[in-house]
Structures are given as C-alpha cells and as structure tokens.
Coordinates of C-alpha atoms in Angstrom, one line a residue:
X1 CA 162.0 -9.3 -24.9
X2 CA 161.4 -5.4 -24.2
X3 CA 163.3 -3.3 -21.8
X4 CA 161.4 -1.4 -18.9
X5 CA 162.6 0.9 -16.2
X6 CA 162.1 0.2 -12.5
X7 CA 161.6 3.2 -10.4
X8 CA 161.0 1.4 -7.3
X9 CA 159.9 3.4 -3.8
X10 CA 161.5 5.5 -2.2
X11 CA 164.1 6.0 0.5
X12 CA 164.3 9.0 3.2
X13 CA 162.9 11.0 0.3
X14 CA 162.3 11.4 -3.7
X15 CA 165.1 10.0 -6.4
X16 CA 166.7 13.5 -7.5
X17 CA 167.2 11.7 -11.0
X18 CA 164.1 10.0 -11.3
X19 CA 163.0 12.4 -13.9
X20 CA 166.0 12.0 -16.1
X21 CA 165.7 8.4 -15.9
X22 CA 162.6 8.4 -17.3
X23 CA 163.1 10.8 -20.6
X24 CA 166.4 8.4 -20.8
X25 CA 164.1 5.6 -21.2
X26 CA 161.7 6.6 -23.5
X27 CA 164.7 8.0 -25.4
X28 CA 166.3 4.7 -25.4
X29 CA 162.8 2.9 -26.8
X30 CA 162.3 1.4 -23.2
X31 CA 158.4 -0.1 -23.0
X32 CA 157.6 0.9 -19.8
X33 CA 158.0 2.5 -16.3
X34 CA 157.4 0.9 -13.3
X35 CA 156.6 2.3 -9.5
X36 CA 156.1 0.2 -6.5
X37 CA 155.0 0.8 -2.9
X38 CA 156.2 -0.6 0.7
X39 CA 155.4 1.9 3.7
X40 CA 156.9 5.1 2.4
X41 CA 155.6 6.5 -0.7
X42 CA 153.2 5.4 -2.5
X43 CA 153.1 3.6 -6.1
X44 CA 150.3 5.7 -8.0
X45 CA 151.3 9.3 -7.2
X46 CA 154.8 9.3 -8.5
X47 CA 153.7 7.1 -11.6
X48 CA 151.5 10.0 -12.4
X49 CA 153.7 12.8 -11.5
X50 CA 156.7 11.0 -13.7
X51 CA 153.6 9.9 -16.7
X52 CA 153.2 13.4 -17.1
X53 CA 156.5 13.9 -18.5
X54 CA 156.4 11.0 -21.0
X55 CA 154.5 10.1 -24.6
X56 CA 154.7 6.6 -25.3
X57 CA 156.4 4.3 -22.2
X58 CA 153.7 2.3 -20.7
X59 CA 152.5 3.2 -17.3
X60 CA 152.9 0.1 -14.6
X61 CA 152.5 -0.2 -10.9
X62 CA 155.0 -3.2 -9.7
X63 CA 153.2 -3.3 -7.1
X64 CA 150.2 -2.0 -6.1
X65 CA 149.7 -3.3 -2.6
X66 CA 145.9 -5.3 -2.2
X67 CA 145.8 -3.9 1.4
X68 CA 146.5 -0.1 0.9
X69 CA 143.1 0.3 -0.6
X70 CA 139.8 -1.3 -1.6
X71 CA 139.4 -2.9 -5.2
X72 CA 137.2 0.1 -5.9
X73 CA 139.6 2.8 -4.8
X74 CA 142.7 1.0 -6.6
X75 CA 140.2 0.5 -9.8
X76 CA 139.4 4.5 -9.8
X77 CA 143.4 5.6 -9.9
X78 CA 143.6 2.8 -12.7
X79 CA 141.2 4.0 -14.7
X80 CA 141.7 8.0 -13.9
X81 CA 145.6 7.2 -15.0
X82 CA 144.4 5.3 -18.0
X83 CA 142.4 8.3 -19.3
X84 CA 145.3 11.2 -18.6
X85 CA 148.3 8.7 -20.6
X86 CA 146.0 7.8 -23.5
X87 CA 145.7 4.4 -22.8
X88 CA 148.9 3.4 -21.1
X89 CA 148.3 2.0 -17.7
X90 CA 149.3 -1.5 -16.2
X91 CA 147.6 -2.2 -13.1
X92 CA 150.1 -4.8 -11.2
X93 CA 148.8 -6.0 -7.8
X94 CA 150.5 -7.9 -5.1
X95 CA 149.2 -9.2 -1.8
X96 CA 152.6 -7.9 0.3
X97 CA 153.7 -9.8 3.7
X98 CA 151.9 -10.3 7.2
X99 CA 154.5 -7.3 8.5
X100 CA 153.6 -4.9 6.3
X101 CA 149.9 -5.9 5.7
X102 CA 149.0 -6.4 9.4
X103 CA 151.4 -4.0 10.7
X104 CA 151.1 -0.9 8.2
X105 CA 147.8 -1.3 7.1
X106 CA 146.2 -3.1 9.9
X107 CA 144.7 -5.5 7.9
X108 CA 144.4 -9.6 8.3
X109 CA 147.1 -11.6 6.1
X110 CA 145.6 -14.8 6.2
X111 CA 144.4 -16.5 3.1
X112 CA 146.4 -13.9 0.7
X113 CA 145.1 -16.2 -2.6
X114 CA 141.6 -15.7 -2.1
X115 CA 141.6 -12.2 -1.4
X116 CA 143.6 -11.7 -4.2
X117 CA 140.8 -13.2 -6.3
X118 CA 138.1 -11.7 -5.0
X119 CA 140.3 -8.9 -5.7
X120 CA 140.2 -8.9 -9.1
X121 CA 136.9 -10.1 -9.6
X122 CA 135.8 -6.9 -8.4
X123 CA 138.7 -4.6 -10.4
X124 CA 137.0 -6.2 -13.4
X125 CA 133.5 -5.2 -12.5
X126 CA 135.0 -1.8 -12.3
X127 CA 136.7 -1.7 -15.5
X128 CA 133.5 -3.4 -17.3
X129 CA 131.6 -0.3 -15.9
X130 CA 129.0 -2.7 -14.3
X131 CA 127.3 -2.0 -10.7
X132 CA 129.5 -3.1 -8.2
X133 CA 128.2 -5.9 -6.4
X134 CA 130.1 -8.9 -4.7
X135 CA 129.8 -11.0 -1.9
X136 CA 132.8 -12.5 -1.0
X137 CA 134.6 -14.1 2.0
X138 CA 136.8 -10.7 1.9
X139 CA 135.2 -8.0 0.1
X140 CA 131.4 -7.0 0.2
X141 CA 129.8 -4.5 -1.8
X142 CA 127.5 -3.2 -0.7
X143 CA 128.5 -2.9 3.0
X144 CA 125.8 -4.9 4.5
X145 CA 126.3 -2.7 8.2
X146 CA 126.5 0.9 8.8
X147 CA 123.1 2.9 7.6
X148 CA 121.4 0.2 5.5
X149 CA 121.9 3.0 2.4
X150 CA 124.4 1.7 0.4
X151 CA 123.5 0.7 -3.1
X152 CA 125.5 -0.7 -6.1
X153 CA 127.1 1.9 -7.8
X154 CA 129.2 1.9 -11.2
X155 CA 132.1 4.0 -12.1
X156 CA 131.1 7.6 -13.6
X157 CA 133.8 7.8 -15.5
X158 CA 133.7 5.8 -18.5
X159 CA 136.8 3.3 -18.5
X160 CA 139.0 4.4 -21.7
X161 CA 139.8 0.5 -21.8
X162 CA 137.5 -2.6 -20.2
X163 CA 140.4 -4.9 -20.6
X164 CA 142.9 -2.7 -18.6
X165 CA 145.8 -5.1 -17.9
X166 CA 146.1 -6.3 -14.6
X167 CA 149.2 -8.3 -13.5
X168 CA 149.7 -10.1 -10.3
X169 CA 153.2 -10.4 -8.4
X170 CA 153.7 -13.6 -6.9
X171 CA 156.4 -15.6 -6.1
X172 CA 154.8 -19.0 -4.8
X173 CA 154.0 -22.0 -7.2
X174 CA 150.0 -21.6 -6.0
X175 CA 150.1 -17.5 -6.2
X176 CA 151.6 -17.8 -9.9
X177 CA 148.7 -20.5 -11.1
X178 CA 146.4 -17.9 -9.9
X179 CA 147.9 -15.4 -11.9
X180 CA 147.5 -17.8 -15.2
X181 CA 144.2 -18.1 -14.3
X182 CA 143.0 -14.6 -13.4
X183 CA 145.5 -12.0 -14.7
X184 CA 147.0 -10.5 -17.9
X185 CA 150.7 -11.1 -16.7
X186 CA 152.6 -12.1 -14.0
X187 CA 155.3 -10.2 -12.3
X188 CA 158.1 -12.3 -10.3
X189 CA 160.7 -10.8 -7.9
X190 CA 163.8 -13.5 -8.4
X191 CA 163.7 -15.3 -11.5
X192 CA 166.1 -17.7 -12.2
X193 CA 165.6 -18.3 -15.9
X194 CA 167.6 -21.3 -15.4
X195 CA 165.2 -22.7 -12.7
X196 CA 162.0 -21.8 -14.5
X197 CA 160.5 -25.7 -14.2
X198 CA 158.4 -25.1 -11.1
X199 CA 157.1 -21.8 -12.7
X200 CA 156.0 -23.2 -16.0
X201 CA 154.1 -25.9 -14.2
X202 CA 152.5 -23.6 -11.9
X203 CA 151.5 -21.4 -15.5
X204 CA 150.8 -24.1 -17.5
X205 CA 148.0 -25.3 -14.5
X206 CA 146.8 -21.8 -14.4
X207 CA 146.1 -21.6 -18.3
X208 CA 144.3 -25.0 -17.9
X209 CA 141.9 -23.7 -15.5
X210 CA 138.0 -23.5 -16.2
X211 CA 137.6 -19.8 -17.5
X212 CA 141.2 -18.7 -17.6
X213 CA 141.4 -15.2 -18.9
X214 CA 144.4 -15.9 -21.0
X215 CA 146.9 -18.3 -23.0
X216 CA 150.5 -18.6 -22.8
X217 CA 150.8 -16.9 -25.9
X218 CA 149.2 -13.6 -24.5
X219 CA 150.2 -13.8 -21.1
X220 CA 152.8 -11.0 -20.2
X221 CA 156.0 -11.7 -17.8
X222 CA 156.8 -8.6 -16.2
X223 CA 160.8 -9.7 -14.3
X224 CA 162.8 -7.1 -12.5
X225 CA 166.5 -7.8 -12.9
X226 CA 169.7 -6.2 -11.6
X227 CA 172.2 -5.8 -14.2
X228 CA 175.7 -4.8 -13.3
X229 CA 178.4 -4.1 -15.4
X230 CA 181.8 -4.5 -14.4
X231 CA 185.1 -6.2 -15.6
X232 CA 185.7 -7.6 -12.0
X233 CA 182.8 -10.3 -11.3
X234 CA 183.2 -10.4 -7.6
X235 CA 182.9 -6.7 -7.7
X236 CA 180.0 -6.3 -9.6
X237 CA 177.9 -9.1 -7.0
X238 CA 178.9 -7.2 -3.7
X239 CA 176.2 -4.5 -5.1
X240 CA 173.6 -6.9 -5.1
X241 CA 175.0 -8.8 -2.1
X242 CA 173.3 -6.4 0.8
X243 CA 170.0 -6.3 -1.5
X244 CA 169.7 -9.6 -2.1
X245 CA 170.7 -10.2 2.1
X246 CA 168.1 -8.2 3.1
X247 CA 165.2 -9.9 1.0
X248 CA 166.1 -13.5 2.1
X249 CA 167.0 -12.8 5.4
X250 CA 164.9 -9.3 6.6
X251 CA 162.2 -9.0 4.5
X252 CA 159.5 -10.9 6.5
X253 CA 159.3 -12.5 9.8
X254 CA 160.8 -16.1 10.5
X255 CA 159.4 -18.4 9.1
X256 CA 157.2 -16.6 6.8
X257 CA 159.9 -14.4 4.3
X258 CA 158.8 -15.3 0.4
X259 CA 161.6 -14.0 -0.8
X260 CA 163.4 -16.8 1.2
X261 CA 161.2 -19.5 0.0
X262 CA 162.1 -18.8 -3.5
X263 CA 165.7 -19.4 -3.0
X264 CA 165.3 -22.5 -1.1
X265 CA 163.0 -23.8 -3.8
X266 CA 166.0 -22.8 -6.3
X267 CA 168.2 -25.3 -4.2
X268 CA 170.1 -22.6 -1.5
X269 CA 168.7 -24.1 1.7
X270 CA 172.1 -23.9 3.6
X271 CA 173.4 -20.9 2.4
X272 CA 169.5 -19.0 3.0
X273 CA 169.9 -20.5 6.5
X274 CA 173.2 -18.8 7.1
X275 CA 171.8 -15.3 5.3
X276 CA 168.7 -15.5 7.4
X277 CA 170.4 -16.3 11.1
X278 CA 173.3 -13.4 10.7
X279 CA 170.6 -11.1 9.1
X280 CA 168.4 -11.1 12.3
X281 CA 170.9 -11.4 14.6
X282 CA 172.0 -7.8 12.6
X283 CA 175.0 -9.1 11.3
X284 CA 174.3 -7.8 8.3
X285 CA 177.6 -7.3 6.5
X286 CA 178.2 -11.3 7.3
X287 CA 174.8 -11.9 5.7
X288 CA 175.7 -10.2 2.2
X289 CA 178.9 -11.8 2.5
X290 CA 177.2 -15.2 2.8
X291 CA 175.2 -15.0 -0.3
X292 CA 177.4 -17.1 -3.1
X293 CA 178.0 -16.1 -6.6
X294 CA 176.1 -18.7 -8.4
X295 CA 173.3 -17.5 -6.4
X296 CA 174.0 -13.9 -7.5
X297 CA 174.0 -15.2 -11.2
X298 CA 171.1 -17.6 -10.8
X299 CA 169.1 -13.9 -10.7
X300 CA 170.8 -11.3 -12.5
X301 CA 173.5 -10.7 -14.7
X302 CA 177.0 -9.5 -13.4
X303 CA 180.4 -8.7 -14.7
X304 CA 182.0 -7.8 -17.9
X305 CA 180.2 -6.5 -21.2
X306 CA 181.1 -9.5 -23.0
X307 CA 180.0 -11.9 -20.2
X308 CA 176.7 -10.0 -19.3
X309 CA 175.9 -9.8 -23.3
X310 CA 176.4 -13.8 -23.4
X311 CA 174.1 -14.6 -20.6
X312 CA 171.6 -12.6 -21.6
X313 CA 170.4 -15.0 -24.0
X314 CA 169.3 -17.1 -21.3
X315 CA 167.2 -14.5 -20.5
X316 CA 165.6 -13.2 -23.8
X317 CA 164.6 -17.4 -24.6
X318 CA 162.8 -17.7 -20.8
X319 CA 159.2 -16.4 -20.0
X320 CA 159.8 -12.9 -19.7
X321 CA 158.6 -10.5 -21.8
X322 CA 159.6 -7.7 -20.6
X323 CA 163.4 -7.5 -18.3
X324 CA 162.8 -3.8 -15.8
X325 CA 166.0 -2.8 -14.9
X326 CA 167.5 0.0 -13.3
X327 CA 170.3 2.7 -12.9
X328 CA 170.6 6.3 -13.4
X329 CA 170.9 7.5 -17.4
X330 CA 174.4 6.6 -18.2
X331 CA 173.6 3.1 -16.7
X332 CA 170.4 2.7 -18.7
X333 CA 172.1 3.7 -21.9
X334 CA 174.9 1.0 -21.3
X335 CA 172.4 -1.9 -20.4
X336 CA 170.5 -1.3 -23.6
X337 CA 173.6 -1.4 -26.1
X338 CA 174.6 -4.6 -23.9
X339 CA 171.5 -6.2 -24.1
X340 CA 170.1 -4.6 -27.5

C-alpha cells in the first residue's frame, strides 16, 4: 500500500505550507499528490502550480467535479497536465451533491450515475484522440442548436498517454459498480476496512460487467484517511470529531447527505440521527461530541504510535492501494515511519 498526500481545497485562502508539504512527500517516497475542489478554489490550478515543483509524485485530482466543466474542457487540463509532468496525471472525477451541483454550478443533479457515464465515455474519446461525437441523454457533441456549425472536432494536442487513468469517487454501492465497470480506480471518502463487504460486492459486480475496462488485480483504490497520533486516544478523535460532524450532518441537504448514508450503512443509524439533528439545528459542538469512538476508529487511525502502527495492518490487507493522508512536514514524516 503506497502513501499519497492530500492537499485538499482551500479555506479563506491558500495553505502557507502547501509547498513544503509537497517536497516533504516526494522526499519521503510518497506516490502521489492529491487536490480537490468544492466552491472555492479549484482542483487543477493548484495541482499544476504545486506539479511544477515536483519530479516523480504522481499528479491526482480527488476530485474533479463533473459539473464544473464539460468532459471536453476537463479532458484538455488532463491531457495539457499530462504532457508538462511527463506522464504523471490521475484524472479523479466525482459527481458532487444537489447543493453544490445545482446551487454553484447551476446544473441538474438528477440521475448522477448516468451522467457520470456518459462522462467518461466522452473523456475516453478525448484521450483516444478520436472526433468527439456523442449523443447522450446528458452530453451532445456536437451541439445540435445554436448556428447549425458545429462539427466533431479531435484534440490538437496529441495525448502523451490514451490510457490516462481516470478514477471515479463514489461512496454508494451502485456509484462504486460503475466505477468497476468504467474506471481505472476508485476513490472512497470513509472507508471502513473493517466493513468493506458491501464494497467488494458492489466491485466484484462492476468487474463482471460486459466490457469492464478492468480486473481486480489492476484496479487502483485511491482512500483518504486521517491519521492522528497521540498518546491520549480521546484526544487524538476530538480532531476528527468536528470534521467528521460536519460531513454526516452538514454536508448535504436532509435527506440527501452521502456521507451520512455511508455511516448508516456501516451500522450508526442512531448516533448519525443525533449528529445530523444538532448539526442543523447549529449545535455543532454537540454534534462532534456525538460522534462515538468506534465510529472514529471504524475510519481512521487514532492514538498512540504503537496502537496506530498495529491497526494499520487492517488497512495495508483491505482494498486500498494507495492510503492519502495529511499534515504539515513534521506530521507526514511521523505517519510514514509509523506506517512504513
């Protein structure tokens, strides 16, 4: 299991350190770098401004979101980053959440699975440097409107790679099949390598598919995962407690939060109830305070050296392939002699 770095999106403004982050990692034989994108900054920019500065990490978006851009535009920064680092882009993809799709981008949400594979249908005519042309319930190229001019049209640019690796975030059984079937890798939010059943199934259905692009054997698993070291357990969770608050009971509306769903499907019905009400009522101190150690545990790995170094095991004999973690230098240095 390789280590990568997660860089995330920003706050108020850019991460002072981010830059010494990075040359830790690559110092510290990390695989990759990863970037990511809500309504702030973007994903691609800084992944290119940080790339610059690097030689070997891999390049990855975690994630790209489908409704900033059209599969052509998202396919030209893939393949324009793929040329300037040599070869080192990873395209991840994710379809986001009605608030931010609708609301931001002022697209329609509805049916998130199909437009994710029309999606990539068309990334891949990109990437084979074939005309562009697709009609699909989502995506139509040409534009059958406007002037009547528009004609299939294939990248200038030579890709430096057809098979550019595209991974797909998704966190529900159906979303995760899909990736089996049409990606190079999938990259979940919360694992729980202890929990993994559901997720194998939904894999193993994907890589039985007519077509499917890959096997289990080639199939990446791209996991974020907090990893806190501390001798006092209890300690170490309350700094995940507000994060991991906010996803089950903010990120999304009612109703319709993913990040919820996953930790209901892990067995935390009550206790995502509980997060959820005092989150949106804006208790949000009683909402981190709600979220139970085991849960805490059941997705990243808290507490003392010794304890963090034993449960990683778990981890390195699940389905990822790669764990992205995060911290500033000293941090990443520690988490790699932990986990090395």
């Amino acid at each position: 299991m390789r280590l990568g770095l997660s860089l995330g999106y920003w706050g108020a403004g850019p991460d002072p350190l981010a830059a010494e982050r990075v040359a830790a990692a690559e110092d510290l034989g990390f695989d990759s770098i990863w970037t990511a994108e809500a309504y702030g900054s973007d994903a691609l920019t800084p992944l290119a401004w940080l790339g610059a500065r690097t030689t070997r990490v891999r390049l990855g978006t975690s994630v790209v979101q489908l409704s900033a851009r059209t599969p052509t535009a998202t396919a030209m920064a893939a393949l324009t980053l793929d040329h300037l680092s040599g070869g080192r882009m990873v395209l991840g993809i994710g379809a986001s959440g009605p608030q931010v799709v609708e609301g931001w981008y002022g697209q329609p949400y509805p049916r998130p699975l199909a437009r994710t594979r029309e999606y990539v249908q068309v990334l891949r005519q990109v990437f084979a440097r074939e005309k562009v042309e697709f009609a699909g319930e989502h995506y139509t190229f040409p534009h059958p409107g406007g002037t009547g001019l528009g004609k299939p049209l294939r990248p200038t640019v030579h890709p430096l790679r057809t098979d550019l690796p595209v991974l797909l975030a998704a966190e529900g059984p159906k979303n995760v099949a899909l990736a089996a079937e049409v990606a190079d890798g999938w990259q979940p939010l919360f694992y729980a390598p202890r929990q993994d059943a559901h997720y194998r199934a939904a894999l193993a259905e994907g890589f039985a598919r007519p077509g499917a692009r890959r096997t289990a054997e080639d199939f990446e698993v791209v996991g974020m995962v907090q990893v806190v070291v501390d001798d006092d357990v209890e300690a170490a969770a309350d700094r995940l407690r507000p994060m991991l608050a906010l996803y089950i009971g903010g990120m999304g509306a009612k109703g319709v939060n993913f990040h919820h769903d996953v930790f209901v499907r892990m067995g935390y019905a009550d206790e995502c109830a509980r997060i959820q009400e005092a989150y949106l009522a804006g208790r949000k101190d009683e909402a981190a305070a709600a979220v139970p150690l085991r849960l805490v545990e059941e997705v990243a790995l808290v507490g003392p050296r010794a304890k963090v170094a034993e449960e990683a095991q778990v981890w390195r004999d699940s389905l990822l392939t790669t764990m992205v973690v995060g911290g500033d230098p000293a941090t990443l240095r520690a988490i790699a002699e932990v986990l090395g």
